Amino acid sequence: MPLPRDLWVTPLAGVVGGYLASLAGWPLPWMVGSLLAVIAVRCLANRAFSELPGGRKAGQWLVASGIGLHFTSEVLEQVLSHLPVIVMGAFGTLLLSLIGIAILRRAGVDRATAFFASMPGGASEMVNLALRHDAQAARVAAAHSLRLLLVVLLIPALFTWGLPAVSAPTRAPVDWTWLIGLLAAGAVLAMFWSRLKQPNPWMLGPLTACAVASASFDLHLGLPQGLGQFGQWLIGCALGCHFDRAFFRSAPGFLARVLLFTLLAMLAAAGLGEVLGWLAGEDHLSLMLGMMPGGITELCLTAEALQLSVALVTALQVLRLFLVMFLAEPLFKLWCKSHA
């Protein structure tokens, strides 16, 4: 059992880190700042300070609800009209996992570990599949954790500082009558999806509930700014608890190769997004962001901050997540059979 004072260290470090990052003008300050502060405290103290109970789920619930409210009827029509591009982009990013598989296999990593460590999403599900196929589950988990850290730190910064400054968008109106009902509906759907053991329920459940309601009733609503920042802070604190001294010391050669193929996958995703945007005549920046390896939460928040197409990025990420969930194991079995 953690000591009572330990329960306060993580949230306090997250508040300080988020506040300092916001003063410094960092992108997504309450997520990136809290993430770095929690990692720093855990590494400096060399102690595994506790994660806030249910913090990541609550953060995903709030952030996903805000993302879902972007899906007005007009936006949904645009997403449906871009469906061929979204499908090509999702399959394209799935193929980028071949970079990681090739690098890890050349280094002598076993087939199952290389395969599931290289998948571009669904970290917890990939660890479960790794256990089922006798892979090194700890290395698979480490690979996904390091990729998540890189995406959170690099992608928002590169897109924010690499583009011209954008003026703050007009804030959508807040209607608490609708919001309370939608937040409750999202929580119920998340719990239902969780019982069915569906992937990422606290992200996809609230997102679905809010997107369906927003498109059906053309709501044009948003979350209060403070509530969105609170969700980012919760996520940043939770993500920071994945890392400590032992993590960075474990299998440095393996982690270095994960770093290499993640950076190569980012470059390849940027190139694919540029080409696909040119061929289809669509917003190449939104396509590039949506095709980046990483989590739906971080990339959709980046799209929102930069006033890119949140719906397009979300659609790419959701489709890719489901492709990974349902195709990873059959493709791995097919690969093993072809080399039997």
mmCIF file of C-alpha atoms in Angstrom:
data_model
loop_
_atom_site.group_PDB
_atom_site.id
_atom_site.type_symbol
_atom_site.label_atom_id
_atom_site.label_comp_id
_atom_site.label_asym_id
_atom_site.label_seq_id
_atom_site.Cartn_x
_atom_site.Cartn_y
_atom_site.Cartn_z
ATOM 1 C CA MET A 1 0.000 0.000 0.000
ATOM 2 C CA PRO A 2 1.370 3.448 -0.925
ATOM 3 C CA LEU A 3 2.009 5.896 1.879
ATOM 4 C CA PRO A 4 -0.604 8.693 2.123
ATOM 5 C CA ARG A 5 1.969 11.337 1.178
ATOM 6 C CA ASP A 6 2.884 9.370 -1.946
ATOM 7 C CA LEU A 7 -0.640 9.796 -3.281
ATOM 8 C CA TRP A 8 -0.085 13.562 -3.495
ATOM 9 C CA VAL A 9 3.345 13.555 -5.146
ATOM 10 C CA THR A 10 2.187 12.663 -8.669
ATOM 11 C CA PRO A 11 -0.709 15.173 -8.947
ATOM 12 C CA LEU A 12 1.325 17.943 -7.308
ATOM 13 C CA ALA A 13 4.259 17.380 -9.663
ATOM 14 C CA GLY A 14 1.810 17.379 -12.568
ATOM 15 C CA VAL A 15 0.284 20.711 -11.533
ATOM 16 C CA VAL A 16 3.696 22.355 -11.195
ATOM 17 C CA GLY A 17 4.889 20.937 -14.527
ATOM 18 C CA GLY A 18 1.717 21.916 -16.369
ATOM 19 C CA TYR A 19 1.771 25.451 -14.954
ATOM 20 C CA LEU A 20 5.443 25.998 -15.838
ATOM 21 C CA ALA A 21 4.896 24.598 -19.344
ATOM 22 C CA SER A 22 1.943 26.933 -19.884
ATOM 23 C CA LEU A 23 4.096 29.914 -18.807
ATOM 24 C CA ALA A 24 6.775 28.788 -21.277
ATOM 25 C CA GLY A 25 4.229 28.552 -24.108
ATOM 26 C CA TRP A 26 4.742 24.835 -24.730
ATOM 27 C CA PRO A 27 2.276 22.963 -26.937
ATOM 28 C CA LEU A 28 -0.338 21.030 -24.942
ATOM 29 C CA PRO A 29 1.265 22.315 -21.722
ATOM 30 C CA TRP A 30 -0.958 20.559 -19.201
ATOM 31 C CA MET A 31 -0.264 17.153 -20.741
ATOM 32 C CA VAL A 32 3.388 17.554 -21.789
ATOM 33 C CA GLY A 33 4.388 19.557 -18.692
ATOM 34 C CA SER A 34 2.770 17.190 -16.223
ATOM 35 C CA LEU A 35 4.236 14.178 -18.059
ATOM 36 C CA LEU A 36 7.804 15.518 -17.861
ATOM 37 C CA ALA A 37 7.437 16.674 -14.247
ATOM 38 C CA VAL A 38 6.179 13.282 -13.070
ATOM 39 C CA ILE A 39 8.982 11.474 -14.950
ATOM 40 C CA ALA A 40 11.566 13.834 -13.420
ATOM 41 C CA VAL A 41 10.273 13.323 -9.864
ATOM 42 C CA ARG A 42 10.140 9.534 -10.228
ATOM 43 C CA CYS A 43 13.660 9.368 -11.683
ATOM 44 C CA LEU A 44 15.239 11.816 -9.243
ATOM 45 C CA ALA A 45 13.656 10.207 -6.177
ATOM 46 C CA ASN A 46 14.078 6.699 -7.635
ATOM 47 C CA ARG A 47 10.668 5.782 -6.227
ATOM 48 C CA ALA A 48 7.515 4.580 -7.930
ATOM 49 C CA PHE A 49 5.127 7.287 -6.727
ATOM 50 C CA SER A 50 1.534 6.209 -7.206
ATOM 51 C CA GLU A 51 -0.678 6.997 -10.165
ATOM 52 C CA LEU A 52 -3.971 8.734 -9.438
ATOM 53 C CA PRO A 53 -6.579 5.941 -9.186
ATOM 54 C CA GLY A 54 -8.613 6.043 -12.376
ATOM 55 C CA GLY A 55 -6.762 9.172 -13.519
ATOM 56 C CA ARG A 56 -6.054 8.095 -17.069
ATOM 57 C CA LYS A 57 -9.608 6.844 -17.609
ATOM 58 C CA ALA A 58 -11.062 10.109 -16.308
ATOM 59 C CA GLY A 59 -8.682 12.133 -18.471
ATOM 60 C CA GLN A 60 -9.551 10.141 -21.573
ATOM 61 C CA TRP A 61 -13.269 10.469 -20.786
ATOM 62 C CA LEU A 62 -13.050 14.286 -20.667
ATOM 63 C CA VAL A 63 -10.715 14.686 -23.645
ATOM 64 C CA ALA A 64 -12.652 12.218 -25.815
ATOM 65 C CA SER A 65 -15.924 13.988 -25.032
ATOM 66 C CA GLY A 66 -14.429 17.281 -26.216
ATOM 67 C CA ILE A 67 -13.111 15.657 -29.402
ATOM 68 C CA GLY A 68 -16.469 14.026 -30.116
ATOM 69 C CA LEU A 69 -18.226 17.403 -29.955
ATOM 70 C CA HIS A 70 -16.260 18.478 -33.051
ATOM 71 C CA PHE A 71 -18.352 16.059 -35.136
ATOM 72 C CA THR A 72 -21.176 18.333 -36.278
ATOM 73 C CA SER A 73 -23.358 17.272 -39.214
ATOM 74 C CA GLU A 74 -21.245 19.334 -41.648
ATOM 75 C CA VAL A 75 -18.022 17.782 -40.369
ATOM 76 C CA LEU A 76 -19.470 14.270 -40.581
ATOM 77 C CA GLU A 77 -20.384 14.871 -44.233
ATOM 78 C CA GLN A 78 -16.789 15.916 -44.917
ATOM 79 C CA VAL A 79 -15.449 12.801 -43.204
ATOM 80 C CA LEU A 80 -17.711 10.538 -45.266
ATOM 81 C CA SER A 81 -16.671 12.302 -48.467
ATOM 82 C CA HIS A 82 -13.014 11.699 -47.525
ATOM 83 C CA LEU A 83 -13.566 8.035 -46.652
ATOM 84 C CA PRO A 84 -11.342 6.583 -49.423
ATOM 85 C CA VAL A 85 -8.461 8.830 -48.310
ATOM 86 C CA ILE A 86 -9.010 7.844 -44.657
ATOM 87 C CA VAL A 87 -8.928 4.134 -45.520
ATOM 88 C CA MET A 88 -5.740 4.509 -47.590
ATOM 89 C CA GLY A 89 -4.113 6.532 -44.822
ATOM 90 C CA ALA A 90 -5.001 4.003 -42.130
ATOM 91 C CA PHE A 91 -3.650 1.075 -44.155
ATOM 92 C CA GLY A 92 -0.557 3.101 -45.052
ATOM 93 C CA THR A 93 0.320 3.736 -41.421
ATOM 94 C CA LEU A 94 -0.257 0.081 -40.594
ATOM 95 C CA LEU A 95 2.354 -0.837 -43.204
ATOM 96 C CA LEU A 96 4.880 1.440 -41.472
ATOM 97 C CA SER A 97 5.215 -1.235 -38.785
ATOM 98 C CA LEU A 98 7.336 -3.152 -41.322
ATOM 99 C CA ILE A 99 10.147 -0.672 -40.567
ATOM 100 C CA GLY A 100 10.201 -1.682 -36.912
ATOM 101 C CA ILE A 101 9.902 -5.397 -37.650
ATOM 102 C CA ALA A 102 12.848 -5.232 -40.065
ATOM 103 C CA ILE A 103 15.099 -3.298 -37.648
ATOM 104 C CA LEU A 104 14.334 -5.518 -34.659
ATOM 105 C CA ARG A 105 14.641 -8.773 -36.596
ATOM 106 C CA ARG A 106 18.052 -7.730 -37.964
ATOM 107 C CA ALA A 107 19.129 -7.197 -34.354
ATOM 108 C CA GLY A 108 18.174 -10.769 -33.473
ATOM 109 C CA VAL A 109 14.893 -10.055 -31.683
ATOM 110 C CA ASP A 110 12.502 -12.992 -31.868
ATOM 111 C CA ARG A 111 9.676 -12.860 -34.397
ATOM 112 C CA ALA A 112 6.745 -12.411 -32.001
ATOM 113 C CA THR A 113 8.423 -9.682 -29.941
ATOM 114 C CA ALA A 114 9.511 -7.772 -33.055
ATOM 115 C CA PHE A 115 6.026 -7.997 -34.569
ATOM 116 C CA PHE A 116 3.913 -6.912 -31.601
ATOM 117 C CA ALA A 117 6.425 -4.274 -30.458
ATOM 118 C CA SER A 118 6.219 -2.652 -33.904
ATOM 119 C CA MET A 119 2.440 -2.301 -34.132
ATOM 120 C CA PRO A 120 1.419 1.412 -34.271
ATOM 121 C CA GLY A 121 -1.163 1.338 -31.477
ATOM 122 C CA GLY A 122 -3.178 -0.688 -28.979
ATOM 123 C CA ALA A 123 -0.391 -1.060 -26.426
ATOM 124 C CA SER A 124 -2.214 -3.099 -23.769
ATOM 125 C CA GLU A 125 -3.783 -5.384 -26.370
ATOM 126 C CA MET A 126 -0.396 -5.954 -28.045
ATOM 127 C CA VAL A 127 1.088 -6.974 -24.680
ATOM 128 C CA ASN A 128 -1.726 -9.494 -24.220
ATOM 129 C CA LEU A 129 -1.105 -10.905 -27.708
ATOM 130 C CA ALA A 130 2.622 -11.054 -26.970
ATOM 131 C CA LEU A 131 1.931 -13.205 -23.905
ATOM 132 C CA ARG A 132 -0.315 -15.472 -25.962
ATOM 133 C CA HIS A 133 2.441 -16.046 -28.554
ATOM 134 C CA ASP A 134 5.374 -16.471 -26.144
ATOM 135 C CA ALA A 135 6.946 -13.101 -26.953
ATOM 136 C CA GLN A 136 8.890 -11.001 -24.435
ATOM 137 C CA ALA A 137 5.930 -9.057 -23.074
ATOM 138 C CA ALA A 138 8.096 -6.677 -21.019
ATOM 139 C CA ARG A 139 9.943 -5.566 -24.143
ATOM 140 C CA VAL A 140 6.696 -5.155 -26.083
ATOM 141 C CA ALA A 141 5.332 -2.964 -23.281
ATOM 142 C CA ALA A 142 8.588 -0.965 -23.170
ATOM 143 C CA ALA A 143 8.500 -0.381 -26.931
ATOM 144 C CA HIS A 144 4.952 0.978 -26.831
ATOM 145 C CA SER A 145 5.693 3.120 -23.778
ATOM 146 C CA LEU A 146 8.774 4.672 -25.377
ATOM 147 C CA ARG A 147 6.875 5.342 -28.608
ATOM 148 C CA LEU A 148 4.111 7.028 -26.621
ATOM 149 C CA LEU A 149 6.674 9.229 -24.838
ATOM 150 C CA LEU A 150 8.280 10.243 -28.138
ATOM 151 C CA VAL A 151 4.936 11.064 -29.737
ATOM 152 C CA VAL A 152 3.785 13.180 -26.795
ATOM 153 C CA LEU A 153 7.056 15.127 -26.688
ATOM 154 C CA LEU A 154 7.903 15.471 -30.387
ATOM 155 C CA ILE A 155 4.738 15.586 -32.491
ATOM 156 C CA PRO A 156 2.936 18.543 -30.848
ATOM 157 C CA ALA A 157 6.218 20.498 -30.720
ATOM 158 C CA LEU A 158 7.166 19.820 -34.355
ATOM 159 C CA PHE A 159 3.724 20.683 -35.675
ATOM 160 C CA THR A 160 3.292 23.699 -33.391
ATOM 161 C CA TRP A 161 6.716 25.269 -33.927
ATOM 162 C CA GLY A 162 6.986 24.209 -37.578
ATOM 163 C CA LEU A 163 3.802 26.015 -38.650
ATOM 164 C CA PRO A 164 2.847 29.691 -38.682
ATOM 165 C CA ALA A 165 1.197 30.896 -35.477
ATOM 166 C CA VAL A 166 -2.571 30.509 -35.450
ATOM 167 C CA SER A 167 -5.004 32.738 -33.646
ATOM 168 C CA ALA A 168 -7.081 31.162 -30.909
ATOM 169 C CA PRO A 169 -10.384 29.860 -32.287
ATOM 170 C CA THR A 170 -13.691 31.224 -31.112
ATOM 171 C CA ARG A 171 -14.734 29.038 -28.209
ATOM 172 C CA ALA A 172 -17.815 26.931 -28.810
ATOM 173 C CA PRO A 173 -20.741 27.694 -26.489
ATOM 174 C CA VAL A 174 -21.184 25.601 -23.359
ATOM 175 C CA ASP A 175 -24.592 24.113 -22.575
ATOM 176 C CA TRP A 176 -24.453 22.223 -19.288
ATOM 177 C CA THR A 177 -27.832 20.601 -19.862
ATOM 178 C CA TRP A 178 -26.445 18.803 -22.899
ATOM 179 C CA LEU A 179 -22.938 18.324 -21.523
ATOM 180 C CA ILE A 180 -23.986 16.600 -18.301
ATOM 181 C CA GLY A 181 -26.141 14.155 -20.262
ATOM 182 C CA LEU A 182 -23.424 13.501 -22.853
ATOM 183 C CA LEU A 183 -20.696 13.021 -20.248
ATOM 184 C CA ALA A 184 -22.905 10.540 -18.415
ATOM 185 C CA ALA A 185 -23.772 8.712 -21.649
ATOM 186 C CA GLY A 186 -20.086 8.514 -22.562
ATOM 187 C CA ALA A 187 -19.189 7.037 -19.170
ATOM 188 C CA VAL A 188 -21.954 4.431 -19.440
ATOM 189 C CA LEU A 189 -20.862 3.452 -22.957
ATOM 190 C CA ALA A 190 -17.224 3.248 -21.819
ATOM 191 C CA MET A 191 -18.133 0.885 -18.967
ATOM 192 C CA PHE A 192 -20.228 -1.233 -21.330
ATOM 193 C CA TRP A 193 -17.395 -1.455 -23.879
ATOM 194 C CA SER A 194 -14.976 -2.272 -21.085
ATOM 195 C CA ARG A 195 -17.133 -5.199 -19.963
ATOM 196 C CA LEU A 196 -17.098 -6.435 -23.564
ATOM 197 C CA LYS A 197 -13.270 -6.145 -23.469
ATOM 198 C CA GLN A 198 -13.209 -3.762 -26.426
ATOM 199 C CA PRO A 199 -10.021 -1.717 -27.066
ATOM 200 C CA ASN A 200 -9.550 1.729 -25.520
ATOM 201 C CA PRO A 201 -13.096 1.966 -24.076
ATOM 202 C CA TRP A 202 -12.638 5.226 -22.144
ATOM 203 C CA MET A 203 -11.519 6.979 -25.323
ATOM 204 C CA LEU A 204 -13.826 5.429 -27.913
ATOM 205 C CA GLY A 205 -16.957 5.225 -25.724
ATOM 206 C CA PRO A 206 -17.278 8.948 -24.847
ATOM 207 C CA LEU A 207 -16.055 9.937 -28.325
ATOM 208 C CA THR A 208 -18.806 7.864 -29.952
ATOM 209 C CA ALA A 209 -21.551 9.129 -27.630
ATOM 210 C CA CYS A 210 -20.658 12.796 -28.149
ATOM 211 C CA ALA A 211 -19.992 12.476 -31.890
ATOM 212 C CA VAL A 212 -23.338 10.747 -32.560
ATOM 213 C CA ALA A 213 -25.275 13.307 -30.499
ATOM 214 C CA SER A 214 -23.389 16.263 -31.967
ATOM 215 C CA ALA A 215 -23.959 15.138 -35.564
ATOM 216 C CA SER A 216 -27.567 14.040 -35.010
ATOM 217 C CA PHE A 217 -28.667 17.257 -33.279
ATOM 218 C CA ASP A 218 -26.076 19.600 -34.882
ATOM 219 C CA LEU A 219 -25.115 20.885 -31.437
ATOM 220 C CA HIS A 220 -22.004 23.048 -32.069
ATOM 221 C CA LEU A 221 -21.024 22.801 -28.394
ATOM 222 C CA GLY A 222 -17.694 22.572 -26.591
ATOM 223 C CA LEU A 223 -16.253 21.789 -23.176
ATOM 224 C CA PRO A 224 -15.266 24.604 -20.813
ATOM 225 C CA GLN A 225 -11.556 25.346 -21.229
ATOM 226 C CA GLY A 226 -10.673 24.390 -17.668
ATOM 227 C CA LEU A 227 -12.327 20.994 -18.005
ATOM 228 C CA GLY A 228 -10.293 20.175 -21.097
ATOM 229 C CA GLN A 229 -7.058 21.217 -19.365
ATOM 230 C CA PHE A 230 -8.009 19.100 -16.356
ATOM 231 C CA GLY A 231 -8.352 16.084 -18.654
ATOM 232 C CA GLN A 232 -4.949 16.758 -20.212
ATOM 233 C CA TRP A 233 -3.375 17.031 -16.747
ATOM 234 C CA LEU A 234 -4.857 13.695 -15.674
ATOM 235 C CA ILE A 235 -3.545 11.989 -18.813
ATOM 236 C CA GLY A 236 -0.081 13.531 -18.460
ATOM 237 C CA CYS A 237 0.216 12.408 -14.822
ATOM 238 C CA ALA A 238 -0.914 8.884 -15.704
ATOM 239 C CA LEU A 239 1.492 8.578 -18.639
ATOM 240 C CA GLY A 240 4.405 9.787 -16.526
ATOM 241 C CA CYS A 241 3.912 6.864 -14.147
ATOM 242 C CA HIS A 242 5.068 4.470 -16.890
ATOM 243 C CA PHE A 243 8.641 5.704 -16.573
ATOM 244 C CA ASP A 244 11.377 5.546 -13.928
ATOM 245 C CA ARG A 245 15.099 4.853 -13.728
ATOM 246 C CA ALA A 246 14.622 1.122 -14.174
ATOM 247 C CA PHE A 247 12.711 1.671 -17.430
ATOM 248 C CA PHE A 248 15.441 3.764 -19.046
ATOM 249 C CA ARG A 249 18.149 1.340 -17.870
ATOM 250 C CA SER A 250 16.406 -1.775 -19.169
ATOM 251 C CA ALA A 251 17.591 -3.197 -22.503
ATOM 252 C CA PRO A 252 19.210 0.025 -23.804
ATOM 253 C CA GLY A 253 20.048 -1.549 -27.158
ATOM 254 C CA PHE A 254 16.446 -2.611 -27.711
ATOM 255 C CA LEU A 255 15.116 0.818 -26.695
ATOM 256 C CA ALA A 256 17.616 2.519 -29.016
ATOM 257 C CA ARG A 257 16.275 0.495 -31.933
ATOM 258 C CA VAL A 258 12.695 1.362 -30.939
ATOM 259 C CA LEU A 259 13.734 5.019 -30.937
ATOM 260 C CA LEU A 260 15.257 4.616 -34.409
ATOM 261 C CA PHE A 261 12.284 2.937 -36.045
ATOM 262 C CA THR A 262 9.811 5.320 -34.394
ATOM 263 C CA LEU A 263 11.640 8.330 -35.842
ATOM 264 C CA LEU A 264 11.845 6.639 -39.245
ATOM 265 C CA ALA A 265 8.115 5.831 -39.091
ATOM 266 C CA MET A 266 7.354 9.485 -38.291
ATOM 267 C CA LEU A 267 9.348 10.631 -41.322
ATOM 268 C CA ALA A 268 7.674 8.042 -43.533
ATOM 269 C CA ALA A 269 4.212 9.031 -42.241
ATOM 270 C CA ALA A 270 4.934 12.684 -43.025
ATOM 271 C CA GLY A 271 5.959 11.737 -46.567
ATOM 272 C CA LEU A 272 2.908 9.513 -47.094
ATOM 273 C CA GLY A 273 0.591 12.208 -45.772
ATOM 274 C CA GLU A 274 2.115 14.774 -48.125
ATOM 275 C CA VAL A 275 1.770 12.472 -51.141
ATOM 276 C CA LEU A 276 -1.757 11.356 -50.255
ATOM 277 C CA GLY A 277 -2.840 14.951 -49.675
ATOM 278 C CA TRP A 278 -1.424 15.961 -53.064
ATOM 279 C CA LEU A 279 -3.048 13.053 -54.910
ATOM 280 C CA ALA A 280 -6.451 13.498 -53.258
ATOM 281 C CA GLY A 281 -6.380 17.291 -53.037
ATOM 282 C CA GLU A 282 -7.009 17.187 -49.276
ATOM 283 C CA ASP A 283 -5.466 18.941 -46.273
ATOM 284 C CA HIS A 284 -1.990 17.405 -46.241
ATOM 285 C CA LEU A 285 -1.153 18.653 -42.729
ATOM 286 C CA SER A 286 -4.184 16.929 -41.198
ATOM 287 C CA LEU A 287 -3.351 13.753 -43.113
ATOM 288 C CA MET A 288 0.275 13.884 -41.955
ATOM 289 C CA LEU A 289 -0.803 14.315 -38.332
ATOM 290 C CA GLY A 290 -3.419 11.573 -38.540
ATOM 291 C CA MET A 291 -0.920 9.111 -40.001
ATOM 292 C CA MET A 292 1.717 9.637 -37.314
ATOM 293 C CA PRO A 293 2.409 6.604 -35.092
ATOM 294 C CA GLY A 294 1.010 7.220 -31.650
ATOM 295 C CA GLY A 295 -2.124 7.493 -29.577
ATOM 296 C CA ILE A 296 -5.417 8.960 -30.675
ATOM 297 C CA THR A 297 -5.595 11.190 -27.591
ATOM 298 C CA GLU A 298 -2.331 13.046 -28.151
ATOM 299 C CA LEU A 299 -2.726 13.455 -31.906
ATOM 300 C CA CYS A 300 -6.328 14.652 -31.750
ATOM 301 C CA LEU A 301 -5.427 17.192 -29.060
ATOM 302 C CA THR A 302 -2.622 18.440 -31.320
ATOM 303 C CA ALA A 303 -5.066 18.810 -34.225
ATOM 304 C CA GLU A 304 -7.432 20.755 -31.983
ATOM 305 C CA ALA A 305 -4.660 23.086 -30.765
ATOM 306 C CA LEU A 306 -3.479 23.800 -34.336
ATOM 307 C CA GLN A 307 -6.991 24.169 -35.788
ATOM 308 C CA LEU A 308 -6.416 21.291 -38.188
ATOM 309 C CA SER A 309 -9.182 18.853 -39.069
ATOM 310 C CA VAL A 310 -9.881 17.120 -35.758
ATOM 311 C CA ALA A 311 -12.468 14.903 -37.434
ATOM 312 C CA LEU A 312 -10.083 13.738 -40.168
ATOM 313 C CA VAL A 313 -7.303 12.982 -37.674
ATOM 314 C CA THR A 314 -9.746 11.191 -35.366
ATOM 315 C CA ALA A 315 -11.197 9.096 -38.195
ATOM 316 C CA LEU A 316 -7.717 8.009 -39.307
ATOM 317 C CA GLN A 317 -6.711 7.100 -35.768
ATOM 318 C CA VAL A 318 -9.916 5.210 -34.941
ATOM 319 C CA LEU A 319 -9.805 3.177 -38.150
ATOM 320 C CA ARG A 320 -6.127 2.367 -37.635
ATOM 321 C CA LEU A 321 -6.787 1.268 -34.059
ATOM 322 C CA PHE A 322 -9.454 -1.180 -35.189
ATOM 323 C CA LEU A 323 -7.257 -2.458 -38.013
ATOM 324 C CA VAL A 324 -4.463 -3.158 -35.521
ATOM 325 C CA MET A 325 -6.847 -4.822 -33.063
ATOM 326 C CA PHE A 326 -8.449 -7.158 -35.578
ATOM 327 C CA LEU A 327 -5.615 -7.796 -38.057
ATOM 328 C CA ALA A 328 -2.489 -8.062 -35.869
ATOM 329 C CA GLU A 329 -2.943 -11.646 -34.686
ATOM 330 C CA PRO A 330 -4.195 -13.104 -38.023
ATOM 331 C CA LEU A 331 -1.320 -11.418 -39.882
ATOM 332 C CA PHE A 332 1.205 -12.732 -37.366
ATOM 333 C CA LYS A 333 -0.143 -16.275 -37.717
ATOM 334 C CA LEU A 334 -0.014 -15.948 -41.511
ATOM 335 C CA TRP A 335 3.607 -14.759 -41.283
ATOM 336 C CA CYS A 336 4.553 -17.696 -39.060
ATOM 337 C CA LYS A 337 2.791 -20.151 -41.366
ATOM 338 C CA SER A 338 4.589 -18.781 -44.431
ATOM 339 C CA HIS A 339 7.960 -19.405 -42.703
ATOM 340 C CA ALA A 340 7.052 -22.781 -41.219
#
